[in-house]
Amino acid sequence: MSNMDTHIDRKVVLQLYRTMQLIRQTEEELARCHQRGLVHGACHTYVGQEAIASAVCSNLNDHDAVFSTHRGHGHALAKGMKPLELIAELFGREAGCSRGRGGSMHLFSPEIGMMGTSGIVGPCILQACGGGYSSKILKNGTVGVAFFGDGAANNAAFHEGLNMASIWKLPVLFICENNQFATEVPFAYAAGNSSVASRGAAYGIPGIEVDGNDVIGIYRVAKEAVSRARAGEGPTLIECKTYRTRPHAEGMGDFTYRTKDDVEQWKQRCPILRLRTRFSAEYSSEFDAIDQEILEQVRAARAEAEASPEPTSESAMTHIYSPPQIVVKEKPSPDRESKVITFSQATLEALTEEMAVNPNIFVMGEGIGIRGGNFLTTKGLYAIHGPERLCDTPICERGFVGLACGAAMTGTRPVIDFMFADFVLDGLGEIINQIAKMQYMSSGRLKMPVLLRGCIGIGHSAATHHSGSYYGMLAQVPGLKVVVPSMASDAKGLLKHALRCHDPVLFLEHREILQTKEAVPVDEYEIEFGKARVIQAGSSVTVVAIARMVHLVLAASESLKQQGISVELIDPRTVTPLDSDTILQSLAKTGRLLIVDEAPAHCGFSAEIAARMVDVGFNELDAPIKRLTGAFCPTPYSPSLEKVVVPSVEDIVKSVVQLMQE
Amino acid sequence: MAEEIRFPRLGWSMEEGRFVQWLKSDGDLVREGEILFEMEGEKALQEIESVGNGILKIAADAPQPDEVVQVGRLLGYLLLPNEKVPEDGSPSQPTVLTDVQPKADEQGPQGIEPAEDSISESRVIATPRARRLAQETGVVWSELVGSGRDGRIREADVRNAAKALNVSSQGVHKDGANRFTPRRKMIAERLRMSREQTIPVTLTTQVDVSQLVAYREMQKKMQNVRVPAFTDLFAKHVAIVLARHPAMSIRWNHDHTELHDVPASEFHIGIAVDTSDGLLVPVIRDVSTKSLDEIVSQSKALIEKARSGRLTREEMSGGVLSITNLGSFGIDAFTPIINAPEIAILGLGAIRREPMFDAYGQVKAVERMVLSLTFDHAAVDGAPAAAFLKDLVSEIESVH
Ligand SMILES: Cc1ncc(C[n+]2csc(CCOP(=O)(O)OP(=O)(O)O)c2C)c(N)n1
Ligand SMILES: [Mg+2]
């Protein structure tokens, strides 16, 4: 495509030149600094590809959200980040854009719409969809932009992201920077269809290929794509063919997969040189002035970065979570008016109430729209709020979890309804690497109010893909909160809190207890995380249980009472944060602790409680801590097999009696 | 064949005793001659050796630590590996007893014989909670027998021990707690029996102990480490005088039906010792044939053992006469109770400096005390007893 004919504004030319030159000079300075040992970790430069970020971002404003990759320095600078913030970040300094927490691959400046770069290839595509989805919910006209390499174009995130953007007509730009290699693997080898742009058609969106070293060409295509997006006409895929002329990362060997000649040839096609040559007649002196100015600017930034202090050690563990939300309306005392409803009804009430008052909440999942959810989690809400806030999804768990991440980053409050928590696993990377870590990596400047809910639990021959309990595993992830209620009234209060707090919450509901009933207060309330509930007071033995096991222990304690054994039953209700204090207090009273858990013992929830109590409660122990848990085994189907792998009421009775004899 | 372990009779009159604790755990391999458990017969603690080999299986209804137990009660069994407790083995609830498995970690490589080096290991284990309570109450948990799995000592065991043992010195007796402890009960029964079987008469007289006081002062000045106590000095003199009074050197037989002479070569003298666990009467051996120095070192060792609760029954039996001293409390005369089967006990009163007329009618200062001799009128009449006392006084006063 030729742009020679059409007139292009002087201001635009000079601005594009300035941005490209800023990126080039900064990168070259960083390469030198890397050699000098000032850059502590990885350093992927953008040298050779400057035209793309410069052209695309010159069409964006501070509210448009850019999501980028490991090769993100150029995107950050083009979006408006000051070189000092970038350089200082790579130097690991407090003045860095991520306060020294991220380095080259984790650049955050949400204030200017630089939502973040990622060390994982792919997620930025889904997050840009989330930015687009927020734009639809908030109706603020913003655009989400994903920059990614040719490597990411073969990743599931690309396919799921493009499809979602297409069906929901999201205001998103997918900018593929095809530099022909993913590290050292040629795109020609890795792709069955070597045209990325042509893949747009597969998802029903426009796919355009441009010369990635022609800044004016990209500028024009991007301009059109942005205006289409803002006009509600949906996403555009733009493949920019380019080449990086420095190694994949500083310090890496370069000539096992390409030749010096190849690199030299591409250097001749330098985008900065090209623009300069094309407009040398008109703006030669301006270009010179810009060169000089940038040179000085970068030098000064480097000097300032080098002189700036390192972050203090106290900040190492701040911003893992948002500051706690103060709970104004606590759970009313039992004498207040209440009604007996099921666990399901209780959570539905919580969601219904919160969606009514918070227009930023939207729900995504399979069959949660008109159908109202497989487990009636959204019953009746579609009729009130419509398809945008009750959004049925394609079966792309990773995709819509990644989207939820980007949506939360850009100001909405997504609720992901997994139906079965087993499906969480398909989105695990997005949850653990992105959602959970985002607040910390952005040093608390991003909030991540994402609610991920799904059913767990063994029973009714659900078999192994519809019965897992994943709280033990996910409770190990810093940045996540893991809630596993057992009682209807708790489920309501905890879900309300989840829908108000600013942290990502994994809310797991045991399928076998959805129909259990409890008196639920009529007055509005929420329940803070990290507060265990003493379900039943007792004196002989402390039993800690969670989810369905709470109900089983209650049944067991009836027959234990007849044997003169008085069970104190504690439900932690949240696995992260875990309320050790309440358990310790009980242990101090009884001296005996049994933990009953449906999930396997190994490295799990029960192990954590046992370890904590041995530590803080050692002197309280009058017997070894015992655990009764599910088997370390996939869940079998046949009822005769299934019942063997889960603790039963009889098992609980037996374990308690044995513990009393220890 | 399973070998029964029963609560043994230690003394001639013993009907019951206190089971103190197992020194082996359930499942331990026990060899002949190893100490199985501790018990308390009359006033003394005794370690009981195993008379057989086997794996210890403690009976399901075996006594708890500190429980008072009838002689002959079944405590447990010594079993061969994989041997079962006999169905009719236990006179009390035999059905409660369960199969015996040697502890897995004590099985040899073939799982037949316990490994040699595991035998010596019989670690006493207490839960952290039990240890904490033990520290708070002053109970020495390592001496308890646990009710938990494999004999683990639990909170309840320490709580029971704290209740049972006289640990009032630690101030743990709560108001209303029963102070009539098993140990106290044992002492009471012993004394009551003495009251029932003897006809005690107490004679009192004064004795000038100036010479003894002077002798002790001299010993102190010589910085002799083993300064004899008055009790030691009296023990020596009592033995000397007894040899001259065959009517007083006699003892009852085990059922109090016969009296037998005690030859001078077997003059063992009991000395009453007040301990935190109650009154104990260890016996100094062969007083007639021993030097004063030997007597002093023997009595010091016995007192030490009594105070630390380590006296054996042996060390508390076989006396011909006992000496008890309340002088340090300012008591002058009292009526000590005979330590049957002995027939007499000598009480020493407080030493007081008093004026006295000497043989020339001159007043001089002397150190005096009252002697209270209780004798069993069933065994000896008043005159020979009084003659003995008179002789003892002149013996003491003629010391120089
Ligand atoms: C999910 C994932 N897999 C592997 C990597 C390791 N890795 C980092 S960069 C890279 C190559 C990416 O190639 P491309 O997307 O074309 O970007 P480029 O480096 O060429 O800009 C790889 C494989 C990663 N960061 N994330
Ligand atoms: Mg590439």
PDB file of C-alpha atoms in Angstrom, chain B residues 49-204:
ATOM      1  CA  GLU B  49      12.268 -56.221  88.112  1.00  0.00           C
ATOM      2  CA  SER B  50      10.902 -58.408  85.420  1.00  0.00           C
ATOM      3  CA  VAL B  51      11.168 -62.101  86.152  1.00  0.00           C
ATOM      4  CA  GLY B  52      10.672 -63.137  82.549  1.00  0.00           C
ATOM      5  CA  ASN B  53      11.232 -62.154  78.921  1.00  0.00           C
ATOM      6  CA  GLY B  54       8.626 -60.948  76.467  1.00  0.00           C
ATOM      7  CA  ILE B  55       6.731 -58.092  74.961  1.00  0.00           C
ATOM      8  CA  LEU B  56       4.949 -56.065  77.567  1.00  0.00           C
ATOM      9  CA  LYS B  57       1.207 -55.893  77.143  1.00  0.00           C
ATOM     10  CA  ILE B  58      -0.304 -53.692  79.757  1.00  0.00           C
ATOM     11  CA  ALA B  59      -3.697 -54.969  80.830  1.00  0.00           C
ATOM     12  CA  ALA B  60      -6.601 -52.880  79.618  1.00  0.00           C
ATOM     13  CA  ASP B  61      -7.731 -52.288  83.176  1.00  0.00           C
ATOM     14  CA  ALA B  62      -4.243 -51.943  84.605  1.00  0.00           C
ATOM     15  CA  PRO B  63      -3.970 -49.406  87.406  1.00  0.00           C
ATOM     16  CA  GLN B  64      -3.344 -45.773  86.618  1.00  0.00           C
ATOM     17  CA  PRO B  65      -0.285 -44.066  88.069  1.00  0.00           C
ATOM     18  CA  ASP B  66      -0.688 -43.433  91.759  1.00  0.00           C
ATOM     19  CA  GLU B  67      -3.623 -45.750  92.055  1.00  0.00           C
ATOM     20  CA  VAL B  68      -3.833 -47.815  95.238  1.00  0.00           C
ATOM     21  CA  VAL B  69      -3.841 -51.424  94.181  1.00  0.00           C
ATOM     22  CA  GLN B  70      -4.641 -54.709  95.934  1.00  0.00           C
ATOM     23  CA  VAL B  71      -1.782 -57.164  96.140  1.00  0.00           C
ATOM     24  CA  GLY B  72      -2.150 -59.748  93.393  1.00  0.00           C
ATOM     25  CA  ARG B  73      -3.958 -57.567  90.894  1.00  0.00           C
ATOM     26  CA  LEU B  74      -3.180 -58.311  87.266  1.00  0.00           C
ATOM     27  CA  LEU B  75      -1.062 -55.564  85.710  1.00  0.00           C
ATOM     28  CA  GLY B  76      -0.223 -57.053  82.341  1.00  0.00           C
ATOM     29  CA  TYR B  77       1.502 -59.809  80.450  1.00  0.00           C
ATOM     30  CA  LEU B  78       4.787 -60.695  78.910  1.00  0.00           C
ATOM     31  CA  LEU B  79       4.035 -62.117  75.482  1.00  0.00           C
ATOM     32  CA  LEU B  80       5.949 -63.783  72.712  1.00  0.00           C
ATOM     33  CA  PRO B  81       5.885 -61.978  69.355  1.00  0.00           C
ATOM     34  CA  ASN B  82       2.419 -62.370  67.796  1.00  0.00           C
ATOM     35  CA  GLU B  83       1.161 -64.107  70.897  1.00  0.00           C
ATOM     36  CA  LYS B  84      -2.313 -63.148  72.043  1.00  0.00           C
ATOM     37  CA  VAL B  85      -3.470 -62.335  75.484  1.00  0.00           C
ATOM     38  CA  PRO B  86      -5.110 -65.460  76.913  1.00  0.00           C
ATOM     39  CA  GLU B  87      -8.882 -65.241  76.803  1.00  0.00           C
ATOM     40  CA  ASP B  88      -9.287 -66.235  80.405  1.00  0.00           C
ATOM     41  CA  GLY B  89      -6.104 -64.549  81.453  1.00  0.00           C
ATOM     42  CA  SER B  90      -7.495 -61.672  83.330  1.00  0.00           C
ATOM     43  CA  PRO B  91      -9.674 -62.184  86.340  1.00  0.00           C
ATOM     44  CA  SER B  92     -11.250 -58.810  85.684  1.00  0.00           C
ATOM     45  CA  GLN B  93     -12.433 -57.882  82.198  1.00  0.00           C
ATOM     46  CA  PRO B  94     -10.453 -60.276  79.979  1.00  0.00           C
ATOM     47  CA  THR B  95     -12.486 -59.379  76.904  1.00  0.00           C
ATOM     48  CA  VAL B  96     -11.215 -55.825  76.849  1.00  0.00           C
ATOM     49  CA  LEU B  97      -7.714 -56.974  76.139  1.00  0.00           C
ATOM     50  CA  THR B  98      -6.806 -56.822  72.500  1.00  0.00           C
ATOM     51  CA  ASP B  99      -4.267 -58.392  70.197  1.00  0.00           C
ATOM     52  CA  VAL B 100      -0.708 -57.506  70.712  1.00  0.00           C
ATOM     53  CA  GLN B 101       1.501 -56.344  67.901  1.00  0.00           C
ATOM     54  CA  PRO B 102       5.066 -55.387  68.605  1.00  0.00           C
ATOM     55  CA  LYS B 103       5.521 -51.803  67.552  1.00  0.00           C
ATOM     56  CA  ALA B 104       6.299 -51.677  63.863  1.00  0.00           C
ATOM     57  CA  ASP B 105       9.450 -49.681  64.360  1.00  0.00           C
ATOM     58  CA  GLU B 106      10.732 -52.209  66.833  1.00  0.00           C
ATOM     59  CA  GLN B 107      10.442 -55.160  64.541  1.00  0.00           C
ATOM     60  CA  GLY B 108      13.616 -56.650  63.272  1.00  0.00           C
ATOM     61  CA  PRO B 109      14.316 -56.889  59.565  1.00  0.00           C
ATOM     62  CA  GLN B 110      12.284 -60.090  59.366  1.00  0.00           C
ATOM     63  CA  GLY B 111       9.688 -58.726  61.701  1.00  0.00           C
ATOM     64  CA  ILE B 112      10.229 -61.495  64.240  1.00  0.00           C
ATOM     65  CA  GLU B 113      12.610 -60.337  66.941  1.00  0.00           C
ATOM     66  CA  PRO B 114      12.821 -56.726  67.966  1.00  0.00           C
ATOM     67  CA  ALA B 115      16.136 -55.240  66.979  1.00  0.00           C
ATOM     68  CA  GLU B 116      18.741 -55.427  69.724  1.00  0.00           C
ATOM     69  CA  ASP B 117      19.421 -51.729  70.086  1.00  0.00           C
ATOM     70  CA  SER B 118      15.789 -50.768  70.392  1.00  0.00           C
ATOM     71  CA  ILE B 119      15.523 -52.616  73.672  1.00  0.00           C
ATOM     72  CA  SER B 120      17.407 -50.081  75.696  1.00  0.00           C
ATOM     73  CA  GLU B 121      15.231 -47.299  74.397  1.00  0.00           C
ATOM     74  CA  SER B 122      12.236 -46.701  76.551  1.00  0.00           C
ATOM     75  CA  ARG B 123      11.783 -43.000  76.152  1.00  0.00           C
ATOM     76  CA  VAL B 124       9.029 -41.434  78.182  1.00  0.00           C
ATOM     77  CA  ILE B 125       6.927 -39.286  75.884  1.00  0.00           C
ATOM     78  CA  ALA B 126       4.653 -36.490  76.967  1.00  0.00           C
ATOM     79  CA  THR B 127       2.516 -34.208  74.853  1.00  0.00           C
ATOM     80  CA  PRO B 128       3.542 -30.559  74.728  1.00  0.00           C
ATOM     81  CA  ARG B 129       0.379 -29.673  76.585  1.00  0.00           C
ATOM     82  CA  ALA B 130       1.169 -32.209  79.313  1.00  0.00           C
ATOM     83  CA  ARG B 131       4.696 -30.846  79.638  1.00  0.00           C
ATOM     84  CA  ARG B 132       3.412 -27.329  80.024  1.00  0.00           C
ATOM     85  CA  LEU B 133       0.956 -28.358  82.717  1.00  0.00           C
ATOM     86  CA  ALA B 134       3.676 -30.368  84.442  1.00  0.00           C
ATOM     87  CA  GLN B 135       5.851 -27.307  84.573  1.00  0.00           C
ATOM     88  CA  GLU B 136       3.024 -25.218  85.949  1.00  0.00           C
ATOM     89  CA  THR B 137       2.109 -27.729  88.643  1.00  0.00           C
ATOM     90  CA  GLY B 138       5.558 -28.980  89.521  1.00  0.00           C
ATOM     91  CA  VAL B 139       4.758 -32.525  88.518  1.00  0.00           C
ATOM     92  CA  VAL B 140       7.763 -34.471  87.238  1.00  0.00           C
ATOM     93  CA  TRP B 141       6.157 -35.846  84.102  1.00  0.00           C
ATOM     94  CA  SER B 142       8.991 -38.177  83.284  1.00  0.00           C
ATOM     95  CA  GLU B 143       7.949 -40.253  86.284  1.00  0.00           C
ATOM     96  CA  LEU B 144       4.365 -40.664  85.144  1.00  0.00           C
ATOM     97  CA  VAL B 145       2.786 -43.389  83.115  1.00  0.00           C
ATOM     98  CA  GLY B 146       0.829 -42.078  80.196  1.00  0.00           C
ATOM     99  CA  SER B 147      -2.675 -43.059  79.267  1.00  0.00           C
ATOM    100  CA  GLY B 148      -2.218 -42.091  75.633  1.00  0.00           C
ATOM    101  CA  ARG B 149      -1.186 -44.203  72.701  1.00  0.00           C
ATOM    102  CA  ASP B 150       1.995 -46.178  73.440  1.00  0.00           C
ATOM    103  CA  GLY B 151       2.002 -44.758  76.918  1.00  0.00           C
ATOM    104  CA  ARG B 152       2.198 -41.156  75.865  1.00  0.00           C
ATOM    105  CA  ILE B 153       1.685 -38.859  78.837  1.00  0.00           C
ATOM    106  CA  ARG B 154      -1.258 -36.576  78.288  1.00  0.00           C
ATOM    107  CA  GLU B 155      -2.653 -33.547  80.017  1.00  0.00           C
ATOM    108  CA  ALA B 156      -5.082 -35.679  82.007  1.00  0.00           C
ATOM    109  CA  ASP B 157      -2.223 -37.792  83.370  1.00  0.00           C
ATOM    110  CA  VAL B 158      -0.398 -34.758  84.672  1.00  0.00           C
ATOM    111  CA  ARG B 159      -3.611 -33.323  86.046  1.00  0.00           C
ATOM    112  CA  ASN B 160      -4.260 -36.538  87.943  1.00  0.00           C
ATOM    113  CA  ALA B 161      -0.710 -36.667  89.201  1.00  0.00           C
ATOM    114  CA  ALA B 162      -0.893 -33.074  90.334  1.00  0.00           C
ATOM    115  CA  LYS B 163      -4.023 -33.905  92.253  1.00  0.00           C
ATOM    116  CA  ALA B 164      -2.677 -37.098  93.744  1.00  0.00           C
ATOM    117  CA  LEU B 165       0.824 -36.128  94.671  1.00  0.00           C
ATOM    118  CA  ASN B 166       1.481 -33.926  97.609  1.00  0.00           C
ATOM    119  CA  VAL B 167       2.810 -30.984  95.745  1.00  0.00           C
ATOM    120  CA  SER B 168       1.496 -28.452  98.195  1.00  0.00           C
ATOM    121  CA  SER B 169       4.988 -27.024  98.399  1.00  0.00           C
ATOM    122  CA  GLN B 170       4.380 -25.777  94.863  1.00  0.00           C
ATOM    123  CA  GLY B 171       1.160 -24.251  96.032  1.00  0.00           C
ATOM    124  CA  VAL B 172      -0.978 -26.136  93.599  1.00  0.00           C
ATOM    125  CA  HIS B 173      -3.539 -27.471  96.034  1.00  0.00           C
ATOM    126  CA  LYS B 174      -6.712 -25.750  95.134  1.00  0.00           C
ATOM    127  CA  ASP B 175      -9.184 -25.093  97.871  1.00  0.00           C
ATOM    128  CA  GLY B 176     -11.199 -28.180  98.529  1.00  0.00           C
ATOM    129  CA  ALA B 177      -8.697 -30.588  96.952  1.00  0.00           C
ATOM    130  CA  ASN B 178      -8.354 -33.871  98.792  1.00  0.00           C
ATOM    131  CA  ARG B 179      -5.175 -33.799 100.827  1.00  0.00           C
ATOM    132  CA  PHE B 180      -5.532 -37.366 101.985  1.00  0.00           C
ATOM    133  CA  THR B 181      -3.197 -38.552  99.284  1.00  0.00           C
ATOM    134  CA  PRO B 182      -2.344 -42.218  98.727  1.00  0.00           C
ATOM    135  CA  ARG B 183       1.012 -41.643 100.421  1.00  0.00           C
ATOM    136  CA  ARG B 184      -0.705 -40.077 103.418  1.00  0.00           C
ATOM    137  CA  LYS B 185      -3.168 -42.916 103.506  1.00  0.00           C
ATOM    138  CA  MET B 186      -0.335 -45.406 103.543  1.00  0.00           C
ATOM    139  CA  ILE B 187       1.317 -43.679 106.502  1.00  0.00           C
ATOM    140  CA  ALA B 188      -1.963 -43.439 108.340  1.00  0.00           C
ATOM    141  CA  GLU B 189      -2.659 -47.118 107.937  1.00  0.00           C
ATOM    142  CA  ARG B 190       0.773 -48.036 109.138  1.00  0.00           C
ATOM    143  CA  LEU B 191       0.378 -45.909 112.270  1.00  0.00           C
ATOM    144  CA  ARG B 192      -3.157 -47.090 112.923  1.00  0.00           C
ATOM    145  CA  MET B 193      -1.961 -50.650 112.791  1.00  0.00           C
ATOM    146  CA  SER B 194       0.731 -49.819 115.332  1.00  0.00           C
ATOM    147  CA  ARG B 195      -1.876 -48.263 117.591  1.00  0.00           C
ATOM    148  CA  GLU B 196      -4.072 -51.341 117.310  1.00  0.00           C
ATOM    149  CA  GLN B 197      -1.415 -53.962 117.856  1.00  0.00           C
ATOM    150  CA  THR B 198       0.771 -52.367 120.504  1.00  0.00           C
ATOM    151  CA  ILE B 199       0.130 -51.103 124.037  1.00  0.00           C
ATOM    152  CA  PRO B 200       2.168 -47.937 124.047  1.00  0.00           C
ATOM    153  CA  VAL B 201       3.402 -46.372 127.277  1.00  0.00           C
ATOM    154  CA  THR B 202       5.608 -43.319 127.233  1.00  0.00           C
ATOM    155  CA  LEU B 203       8.272 -42.608 129.863  1.00  0.00           C
ATOM    156  CA  THR B 204       9.972 -39.257 130.045  1.00  0.00           C
TER     157      THR B 204
END
